[in-house]
CSV table of C-alpha atoms and ligand atoms in Angstrom, one decimal:
chain,number,residue,atom,x,y,z
H,11,MET,CA,57.2,29.6,-22.1
H,12,ARG,CA,57.7,30.2,-18.4
H,13,ARG,CA,61.3,29.2,-18.7
H,14,ALA,CA,61.6,31.6,-21.8
H,15,ILE,CA,60.2,34.4,-19.5
H,16,GLU,CA,62.8,33.6,-16.9
H,17,LEU,CA,65.5,33.8,-19.6
H,18,ALA,CA,64.2,37.2,-20.8
H,19,ARG,CA,64.4,38.5,-17.3
H,20,LEU,CA,68.1,37.7,-17.1
H,21,ALA,CA,68.6,41.0,-18.9
H,22,TRP,CA,66.3,43.0,-16.6
H,23,GLY,CA,67.0,46.6,-17.2
H,24,ALA,CA,69.8,46.1,-19.6
H,25,THR,CA,68.0,46.1,-23.0
H,26,HIS,CA,66.6,49.7,-23.4
H,27,PRO,CA,65.3,50.9,-25.7
H,28,ASN,CA,64.8,47.2,-26.8
H,29,PRO,CA,62.5,44.8,-25.2
H,30,MET,CA,63.5,41.8,-23.1
H,31,VAL,CA,63.1,38.6,-25.0
H,32,GLY,CA,63.8,34.9,-24.1
H,33,ALA,CA,63.9,31.9,-26.5
H,34,LEU,CA,64.6,28.2,-26.2
H,35,ILE,CA,64.5,25.2,-28.4
H,36,VAL,CA,62.8,21.9,-27.5
H,37,GLU,CA,63.7,18.5,-29.0
H,38,ASP,CA,61.7,15.4,-27.9
H,39,GLY,CA,60.2,17.2,-24.9
H,40,THR,CA,63.7,18.4,-23.7
H,41,VAL,CA,65.1,21.9,-23.8
H,42,VAL,CA,68.2,21.7,-25.8
H,43,ALA,CA,69.2,25.4,-26.2
H,44,GLU,CA,68.4,28.6,-24.5
H,45,GLY,CA,69.0,32.3,-25.5
H,46,TRP,CA,68.0,35.8,-24.5
H,47,HIS,CA,68.5,39.3,-25.8
H,48,GLU,CA,71.2,40.6,-23.5
H,49,LYS,CA,71.6,44.2,-24.5
H,50,ASP,CA,70.6,46.9,-27.0
H,51,GLY,CA,72.5,46.2,-30.3
H,52,GLY,CA,73.3,42.7,-29.4
H,53,PRO,CA,71.9,39.5,-31.1
H,54,HIS,CA,68.2,38.7,-30.6
H,55,ALA,CA,67.1,35.9,-28.4
H,56,GLU,CA,66.1,33.5,-31.2
H,57,ARG,CA,69.6,33.8,-32.7
H,58,MET,CA,71.3,33.3,-29.3
H,59,ALA,CA,69.3,30.1,-28.8
H,60,LEU,CA,70.2,28.9,-32.4
H,61,ALA,CA,73.9,29.7,-31.7
H,62,GLN,CA,73.8,27.9,-28.5
H,63,LEU,CA,72.4,24.8,-30.2
H,64,GLY,CA,75.4,25.1,-32.7
H,65,ARG,CA,73.9,22.4,-35.1
H,66,ALA,CA,70.8,21.8,-37.2
H,67,PRO,CA,67.8,21.2,-35.0
H,68,LYS,CA,66.4,17.7,-35.1
H,69,PRO,CA,63.2,17.2,-37.2
H,70,GLY,CA,60.2,18.0,-35.0
H,71,ALA,CA,62.1,20.6,-33.0
H,72,SER,CA,60.2,23.6,-31.6
H,73,MET,CA,61.2,27.2,-30.7
H,74,TYR,CA,59.5,29.0,-27.9
H,75,VAL,CA,59.9,32.7,-27.8
H,76,THR,CA,58.4,35.3,-25.6
H,77,LEU,CA,57.9,38.0,-28.4
H,78,GLU,CA,56.8,37.7,-32.0
H,79,PRO,CA,60.1,37.3,-34.0
H,80,CYS,CA,61.0,40.4,-36.0
H,81,CYS,CA,60.6,40.1,-39.8
H,82,THR,CA,62.3,43.5,-40.7
H,83,HIS,CA,66.0,43.9,-41.3
H,84,GLY,CA,67.2,46.1,-38.4
H,85,ARG,CA,70.7,46.1,-37.1
H,86,THR,CA,70.8,42.3,-36.6
H,87,GLY,CA,68.7,41.0,-39.5
H,88,ALA,CA,65.3,39.5,-39.5
H,89,CYS,CA,64.8,36.7,-36.9
H,90,THR,CA,62.2,35.1,-39.1
H,91,ASP,CA,65.0,34.6,-41.7
H,92,ALA,CA,67.2,32.9,-39.1
H,93,ILE,CA,64.3,30.6,-38.0
H,94,LYS,CA,63.5,29.7,-41.6
H,95,ALA,CA,67.2,28.9,-42.4
H,96,SER,CA,67.6,26.8,-39.2
H,97,GLY,CA,65.0,24.2,-40.3
H,98,ILE,CA,62.8,24.6,-37.2
H,99,ARG,CA,59.1,23.8,-38.3
H,100,ARG,CA,57.2,24.9,-35.1
H,101,VAL,CA,57.4,28.2,-33.4
H,102,VAL,CA,55.4,28.9,-30.2
H,103,ILE,CA,55.0,32.7,-29.5
H,104,GLY,CA,54.1,34.6,-26.3
H,105,ALA,CA,53.3,38.3,-27.0
H,106,THR,CA,52.5,39.8,-30.4
H,107,ASP,CA,54.8,42.6,-31.5
H,108,PRO,CA,53.2,45.8,-30.1
H,109,ASN,CA,54.2,47.9,-33.1
H,110,PRO,CA,51.0,48.0,-35.1
H,111,ALA,CA,53.1,48.3,-38.3
H,112,HIS,CA,54.7,44.9,-37.6
H,113,ALA,CA,52.1,43.0,-35.5
H,114,VAL,CA,51.4,39.4,-36.8
H,115,HIS,CA,53.7,40.0,-39.7
H,116,GLY,CA,56.2,37.7,-38.1
H,117,HIS,CA,53.6,35.1,-37.7
H,118,GLU,CA,52.6,35.4,-41.4
H,119,VAL,CA,56.2,35.3,-42.7
H,120,LEU,CA,56.8,32.1,-40.8
H,121,ARG,CA,53.5,30.5,-41.9
H,122,GLU,CA,54.2,31.4,-45.5
H,123,ALA,CA,57.5,29.4,-45.1
H,124,GLY,CA,55.4,26.3,-44.1
H,125,ILE,CA,56.3,26.7,-40.3
H,126,GLU,CA,53.6,26.0,-37.8
H,127,VAL,CA,52.9,29.0,-35.5
H,128,VAL,CA,51.3,28.8,-32.1
H,129,PRO,CA,50.6,32.4,-31.0
H,130,ASP,CA,49.4,34.0,-27.7
H,131,VAL,CA,50.9,31.5,-25.3
H,132,LEU,CA,51.1,33.2,-21.9
H,133,ALA,CA,50.6,36.4,-23.9
H,134,ASP,CA,49.7,38.6,-20.9
H,135,ASP,CA,52.8,37.5,-19.0
H,136,CYS,CA,55.0,37.9,-22.0
H,137,ALA,CA,53.7,41.4,-22.7
H,138,ASP,CA,54.0,42.4,-19.1
H,139,LEU,CA,57.8,41.8,-19.4
H,140,ASN,CA,57.9,44.9,-21.6
H,141,LEU,CA,55.7,47.5,-20.0
H,142,ILE,CA,58.1,50.3,-20.9
H,143,PHE,CA,59.0,49.1,-24.4
H,144,ASN,CA,55.3,48.5,-25.3
H,145,HIS,CA,54.3,52.0,-24.3
H,146,TRP,CA,57.2,53.6,-26.0
H,147,ILE,CA,56.4,51.9,-29.4
H,148,THR,CA,52.7,52.4,-29.2
H,149,ALA,CA,52.5,55.9,-27.6
H,150,LYS,CA,55.9,57.1,-28.9
H,151,SER,CA,56.3,58.6,-25.5
H,152,PRO,CA,58.0,57.5,-22.3
H,153,LEU,CA,56.0,55.4,-19.7
H,154,PHE,CA,55.6,57.6,-16.7
H,155,ALA,CA,54.9,55.3,-13.7
H,156,LEU,CA,54.0,56.3,-10.2
H,157,LYS,CA,55.0,54.2,-7.2
H,158,LEU,CA,53.3,54.7,-3.9
H,159,ALA,CA,53.6,52.9,-0.6
H,160,SER,CA,50.4,53.4,1.4
H,161,THR,CA,48.2,52.3,4.3
H,162,LEU,CA,44.9,50.5,3.9
H,163,ASP,CA,43.2,53.8,4.3
H,164,GLY,CA,45.4,55.4,1.4
H,165,ARG,CA,47.9,57.4,3.6
H,166,LEU,CA,51.6,58.0,2.7
H,167,ALA,CA,52.8,59.4,6.1
H,168,CYS,CA,51.5,60.2,9.6
H,169,ARG,CA,50.6,63.8,10.5
H,170,SER,CA,54.2,64.1,11.9
H,171,GLY,CA,55.5,63.1,8.4
H,172,GLU,CA,56.7,59.7,9.6
H,173,SER,CA,56.6,57.3,6.8
H,174,LYS,CA,59.6,54.9,7.3
H,175,TRP,CA,58.5,52.3,6.8
H,176,ILE,CA,54.9,51.8,5.9
H,177,THR,CA,55.5,48.7,3.7
H,178,ASN,CA,57.6,45.6,4.6
H,179,GLU,CA,61.1,44.7,3.5
H,180,GLN,CA,59.9,42.4,0.8
H,181,SER,CA,57.8,45.2,-0.8
H,182,ARG,CA,60.9,47.5,-0.6
H,183,ALA,CA,63.0,44.9,-2.2
H,184,ASP,CA,60.5,44.7,-5.1
H,185,VAL,CA,60.8,48.5,-5.4
H,186,MET,CA,64.5,48.1,-5.8
H,187,ALA,CA,63.9,45.7,-8.8
H,188,TRP,CA,61.7,48.3,-10.5
H,189,ARG,CA,64.3,51.0,-9.9
H,190,ARG,CA,66.7,48.6,-11.7
H,191,LEU,CA,64.3,48.2,-14.6
H,192,PHE,CA,63.4,51.9,-15.2
H,193,PRO,CA,66.0,54.1,-17.1
H,194,ALA,CA,65.1,56.9,-14.9
H,195,ILE,CA,63.5,57.7,-11.4
H,196,ALA,CA,62.0,61.1,-10.4
H,197,VAL,CA,61.0,62.9,-7.1
H,198,GLY,CA,59.9,66.4,-6.2
H,199,SER,CA,62.0,69.0,-4.4
H,200,GLY,CA,60.0,68.4,-1.2
H,201,THR,CA,61.1,64.8,-1.0
H,202,VAL,CA,64.7,65.8,-1.6
H,203,VAL,CA,64.6,68.4,1.2
H,204,LYS,CA,62.7,66.1,3.7
H,205,ASP,CA,64.3,62.7,3.0
H,206,ASN,CA,67.6,63.3,1.2
H,207,PRO,CA,67.2,60.0,-0.7
H,208,ARG,CA,69.8,58.2,-2.7
H,209,LEU,CA,67.4,56.8,-5.4
H,210,THR,CA,69.7,53.9,-6.5
H,211,ALA,CA,68.8,50.3,-6.9
H,212,ARG,CA,70.4,48.1,-4.2
H,213,MET,CA,69.9,44.4,-4.8
H,214,PRO,CA,71.5,41.5,-3.0
H,215,GLY,CA,74.6,40.2,-4.8
H,216,GLU,CA,74.6,43.0,-7.3
H,217,ALA,CA,76.6,46.3,-7.5
H,218,GLU,CA,74.6,49.4,-6.6
H,219,TRP,CA,72.9,50.7,-9.7
H,220,CYS,CA,72.1,54.3,-10.5
H,221,PRO,CA,69.3,55.2,-13.0
H,222,LEU,CA,69.0,58.8,-14.2
H,223,ARG,CA,67.7,60.7,-11.2
H,224,PHE,CA,65.3,63.5,-11.9
H,225,VAL,CA,64.6,66.2,-9.2
H,226,PHE,CA,61.8,68.5,-10.1
H,227,ASP,CA,62.7,71.8,-8.5
H,228,GLY,CA,61.3,74.8,-10.3
H,229,ARG,CA,63.1,77.4,-8.2
H,230,LEU,CA,66.2,75.4,-7.1
H,231,ARG,CA,65.1,75.3,-3.4
H,232,THR,CA,67.2,72.1,-2.9
H,233,VAL,CA,70.4,74.0,-3.6
H,234,ASP,CA,71.6,74.6,-0.1
H,235,GLU,CA,75.2,75.9,0.1
H,236,ARG,CA,75.7,74.6,3.6
H,237,SER,CA,74.5,71.0,3.0
H,238,MET,CA,74.0,69.8,-0.5
H,239,PRO,CA,71.6,66.8,-1.0
H,240,ALA,CA,73.4,63.4,-1.5
H,241,LEU,CA,72.0,63.4,-5.1
H,242,TYR,CA,74.3,66.4,-5.9
H,243,THR,CA,77.4,65.1,-4.3
H,244,ASP,CA,77.6,61.4,-4.3
H,245,GLU,CA,79.6,59.2,-6.7
H,246,PHE,CA,76.6,59.1,-9.2
H,247,ARG,CA,75.9,62.8,-9.3
H,248,ALA,CA,76.5,62.9,-13.1
H,249,ARG,CA,73.4,60.7,-13.3
H,250,THR,CA,71.3,63.4,-11.5
H,251,VAL,CA,69.3,65.7,-13.7
H,252,VAL,CA,67.6,68.7,-11.9
H,253,VAL,CA,64.6,69.8,-13.9
H,254,THR,CA,64.0,73.5,-13.2
H,255,THR,CA,62.5,76.6,-14.9
H,256,ASN,CA,63.7,80.0,-16.2
H,257,HIS,CA,62.7,81.4,-12.7
H,258,SER,CA,65.6,79.8,-10.9
H,259,GLY,CA,68.7,81.7,-10.2
H,260,GLU,CA,71.4,81.3,-12.9
H,261,GLY,CA,74.1,81.2,-10.1
H,262,TYR,CA,72.5,78.1,-8.7
H,263,VAL,CA,72.3,76.5,-12.2
H,264,ARG,CA,76.1,77.1,-12.5
H,265,LYS,CA,76.7,75.7,-9.1
H,266,LEU,CA,75.0,72.5,-10.0
H,267,ARG,CA,76.8,72.2,-13.2
H,268,ALA,CA,80.1,72.9,-11.5
H,269,LEU,CA,79.3,69.9,-9.2
H,270,GLY,CA,78.9,67.7,-12.3
H,271,VAL,CA,75.0,67.6,-12.0
H,272,GLN,CA,72.9,68.0,-15.2
H,273,VAL,CA,70.4,70.7,-15.2
H,274,TRP,CA,67.3,71.0,-17.6
H,275,VAL,CA,66.0,74.6,-17.6
H,276,LEU,CA,62.4,74.4,-19.1
H,277,PRO,CA,60.6,77.7,-19.9
H,278,SER,CA,57.6,78.2,-17.8
H,279,LEU,CA,55.1,80.9,-16.9
H,280,THR,CA,55.2,79.8,-13.2
H,281,THR,CA,58.0,78.3,-10.8
H,282,ARG,CA,56.5,74.9,-11.5
H,283,VAL,CA,58.1,72.6,-14.1
H,284,PRO,CA,55.9,72.3,-17.2
H,285,LEU,CA,55.1,68.6,-17.3
H,286,ASP,CA,54.2,68.3,-21.0
H,287,GLN,CA,57.7,69.9,-21.8
H,288,PHE,CA,59.4,67.5,-19.5
H,289,ARG,CA,57.7,64.7,-21.4
H,290,GLN,CA,58.8,66.2,-24.8
H,291,ARG,CA,62.4,66.5,-23.6
H,292,CYS,CA,62.4,62.8,-22.5
H,293,VAL,CA,61.2,61.9,-26.0
H,294,GLN,CA,64.1,63.9,-27.5
H,295,GLU,CA,66.6,62.3,-25.2
H,296,GLY,CA,65.3,58.8,-25.8
H,297,ILE,CA,64.3,58.2,-22.3
H,298,ASN,CA,61.5,55.7,-22.6
H,299,GLY,CA,60.5,55.2,-18.9
H,300,VAL,CA,60.4,57.2,-15.7
H,301,PHE,CA,59.6,55.8,-12.2
H,302,PHE,CA,58.2,58.5,-9.9
H,303,GLU,CA,58.6,58.1,-6.2
H,304,GLY,CA,56.6,61.1,-4.9
H,305,GLY,CA,55.8,63.1,-3.0
H,306,THR,CA,52.2,64.2,-2.9
H,307,VAL,CA,52.5,67.6,-4.4
H,308,LEU,CA,54.4,66.5,-7.5
H,309,THR,CA,52.4,63.3,-8.0
H,310,SER,CA,49.0,65.0,-7.6
H,311,ALA,CA,50.2,67.7,-10.3
H,312,PHE,CA,51.1,64.8,-12.6
H,313,LEU,CA,47.8,63.0,-12.1
H,314,HIS,CA,45.8,66.2,-12.6
H,315,GLN,CA,47.5,66.8,-15.9
H,316,ARG,CA,47.0,63.2,-17.0
H,317,GLN,CA,50.8,62.5,-17.1
H,318,PHE,CA,50.9,59.3,-15.4
H,319,ASP,CA,50.5,56.2,-17.5
H,320,TYR,CA,51.0,53.4,-14.9
H,321,LEU,CA,50.5,52.9,-11.1
H,322,PHE,CA,52.4,50.7,-8.6
H,323,MET,CA,50.5,50.7,-5.3
H,324,TYR,CA,52.0,48.8,-2.5
H,325,ARG,CA,49.6,48.6,0.4
H,326,ALA,CA,50.4,47.6,4.0
H,327,PRO,CA,47.8,46.2,6.5
H,328,LEU,CA,47.9,49.4,8.5
H,329,ILE,CA,45.2,52.0,9.3
H,330,LEU,CA,46.0,55.5,10.5
H,331,ALA,CA,42.4,56.9,10.4
H,332,ASP,CA,43.8,60.5,10.8
H,333,GLU,CA,42.5,63.1,8.3
H,334,LYS,CA,45.7,65.1,9.0
H,335,SER,CA,47.9,62.2,7.8
H,336,LYS,CA,49.3,62.6,4.2
H,337,PRO,CA,46.8,61.3,1.6
H,338,THR,CA,48.1,59.5,-1.6
H,339,PHE,CA,46.4,62.0,-4.0
H,340,SER,CA,44.4,65.1,-3.5
H,341,GLY,CA,42.9,68.2,-5.3
H,342,LEU,CA,40.2,66.6,-7.4
H,343,ARG,CA,36.6,67.1,-7.1
H,344,THR,CA,35.0,63.7,-7.9
H,345,GLU,CA,31.2,63.9,-7.5
H,346,HIS,CA,30.5,60.6,-9.4
H,347,LEU,CA,32.3,57.3,-9.5
H,348,ALA,CA,32.4,57.6,-13.4
H,349,GLN,CA,34.7,60.7,-12.8
H,350,GLY,CA,37.2,58.4,-11.0
H,351,ILE,CA,40.6,57.3,-12.4
H,352,ARG,CA,40.8,53.5,-13.1
H,353,LEU,CA,43.5,50.9,-13.5
H,354,GLN,CA,43.5,48.5,-16.4
H,355,GLY,CA,45.4,45.3,-17.0
H,356,LEU,CA,45.6,45.0,-13.2
H,357,ARG,CA,48.3,42.7,-11.7
H,358,LEU,CA,48.2,41.6,-8.0
H,359,GLN,CA,51.2,40.4,-6.1
H,360,SER,CA,51.7,39.7,-2.4
H,361,PHE,CA,54.8,40.5,-0.4
H,362,GLY,CA,54.3,39.0,2.9
H,363,ASP,CA,51.3,40.8,4.3
H,364,ASP,CA,51.6,43.6,1.8
H,365,VAL,CA,49.8,43.7,-1.5
H,366,LEU,CA,50.9,45.3,-4.8
H,367,GLN,CA,48.3,46.4,-7.2
H,368,ARG,CA,49.7,47.6,-10.5
H,369,GLY,CA,48.1,48.6,-13.9
H,370,ARG,CA,47.7,51.1,-16.6
H,371,ILE,CA,46.0,54.3,-15.7
H,372,VAL,CA,42.8,55.1,-17.5
H,373,TYR,CA,41.5,58.7,-17.1
H,374,PRO,CA,37.8,59.7,-17.3
H,375,ASP,CA,36.7,62.2,-20.0
H,376,SER,CA,37.3,65.1,-17.8
H,377,LEU,CA,39.0,65.6,-14.4
H,378,HIS,CA,37.7,68.3,-12.2
H,379,VAL,CA,40.7,69.9,-10.4
H,380,ASP,CA,39.5,71.7,-7.3
H,381,GLU,CA,41.5,75.0,-7.7
H,382,ALA,CA,40.6,76.3,-4.3
H,383,ARG,CA,42.3,73.3,-2.6
H,384,PHE,CA,45.1,72.7,-5.0
H,385,SER,CA,47.3,75.0,-7.1
H,386,MET,CA,48.6,73.1,-10.2
H,387,GLY,CA,51.1,75.9,-10.9
B,16,LIG,N1,55.0,56.8,0.9
B,16,LIG,C1,55.6,57.0,-0.2
B,16,LIG,O1,55.5,56.3,-1.2
B,16,LIG,C2,56.3,58.3,-0.4
B,16,LIG,C3,57.1,58.5,-1.5
B,16,LIG,C4,57.9,59.8,-1.7
B,16,LIG,C5,57.8,60.7,-0.8
B,16,LIG,N2,57.0,60.5,0.4
B,16,LIG,C6,56.8,61.6,1.3
B,16,LIG,O2,56.4,62.8,0.7
B,16,LIG,C7,56.9,63.9,1.4
B,16,LIG,C8,57.4,65.0,0.3
B,16,LIG,O3,56.3,65.2,-0.5
B,16,LIG,P1,55.8,66.7,-0.8
B,16,LIG,O4,54.5,66.7,-1.3
B,16,LIG,O5,56.1,67.6,0.4
B,16,LIG,O6,56.9,67.2,-1.9
B,16,LIG,P2,57.2,66.6,-3.4
B,16,LIG,O7,55.9,66.3,-4.1
B,16,LIG,O8,58.4,65.7,-3.3
B,16,LIG,O9,57.8,68.0,-4.0
B,16,LIG,C9,56.8,68.9,-4.4
B,16,LIG,C10,57.7,70.2,-5.0
B,16,LIG,O10,58.1,69.9,-6.2
B,16,LIG,C11,58.3,71.1,-6.9
B,16,LIG,N3,57.7,71.0,-8.3
B,16,LIG,C12,58.4,71.4,-9.4
B,16,LIG,N4,57.6,71.3,-10.4
B,16,LIG,C13,56.4,70.9,-10.0
B,16,LIG,C14,55.2,70.7,-10.7
B,16,LIG,N5,55.0,70.9,-12.0
B,16,LIG,N6,54.1,70.4,-9.9
B,16,LIG,C15,54.3,70.2,-8.6
B,16,LIG,N7,55.3,70.4,-7.9
B,16,LIG,C16,56.4,70.7,-8.6
B,16,LIG,C17,57.6,72.1,-6.1
B,16,LIG,O11,58.4,73.0,-5.5
B,16,LIG,P3,58.2,74.5,-5.2
B,16,LIG,O12,57.2,74.5,-4.0
B,16,LIG,O13,59.5,75.1,-4.9
B,16,LIG,O14,57.6,75.1,-6.5
B,16,LIG,C18,56.7,71.3,-5.1
B,16,LIG,O15,56.5,72.0,-3.8
B,16,LIG,C19,58.0,63.4,2.2
B,16,LIG,O16,57.7,63.5,3.6
B,16,LIG,C20,58.2,61.9,1.8
B,16,LIG,O17,58.7,61.2,2.9
B,16,LIG,C21,56.3,59.3,0.5
């Protein structure tokens, strides 16, 4: 199953809105065929492995597959039919189909055909492959994930604003891999003005990859006639989407569109982008995951409005101990631990001396926003 997970990962970022899936066939303790789902619309992993085998499997052959085989006739036909027709009599399955309408039906269909089914093998690791897909299917909404790089005392930058680099090169390489996975990435206007980021995935041996790049800028303060940010002028500018409000100047909107940049104008009572409407628009556009990279103002607003679903927290062994340095989050009034926000399904990884903690965000029943200290807009 570990090998099947490796196979699934070969399509990292290429299968949206479909999941990544790996499959292999074992005869007499030896892997004789491998397959993975390469891209949306392409054959499923099970069919790829059977095609690679190119002959009838030997009696006693097993198939290992990271996700429960589909039993409904989509664009490519049910995989359970292909397995039944192949003559394979044993199927080892990682994660169960996250769609409640289909979950364990694949197991049942195979068992009814007299095939032995071994479910839940490395189930958590197999499910972790498809964080975005699982959320999209179950919540029918995009996975909004926040990435932060902080010190041990939870700071994002020194009081001077210096933040390059808190985490080490290995952590930053891992961030590049997540950028390659998510179909979209997002930052606030403050980050664009201060850092002029490129927001692409740059991985060794691979061409630079550009996800959709969202800039939250309610009043288009990033549009500077004298020096436009790289996001609006580089070769990937057609992949930049400025999310703004009806309070921004129409001339600026036209200017961005003339540059080839996309603009979403969302109606708002204030100059701040309404986050629930942004989510709705992502649903309409079929964007199933967004990776948020800051900064503090935007991400605190998302947190206060319960808009983040997942957190990636890279922590470096560094302490600033300066109350004027930039905190990861702010603006809540948390009197009791029960009012805190928790992570579930936590995963820990080390990158040299840095640690990544990542997991699903679980909000308490009510969050108390301290309006005096923080304006949500
Ligand atoms: N260590 C890390 O992981 C990390 C990651 C990214 C950034 N950073 C650092 O963070 C700093 C920038 O952060 P920042 O807090 O100044 O700016 P920011 O969060 O990047 O941008 C905030 C701005 O976004 C606009 N916005 C639009 N809709 C919004 C909404 N619904 N809610 C909140 N804001 C909305 C607002 O512009 P208006 O004021 O015009 O309304 C707001 O001021 C930089 O120094 C950067 O280096 C650190």
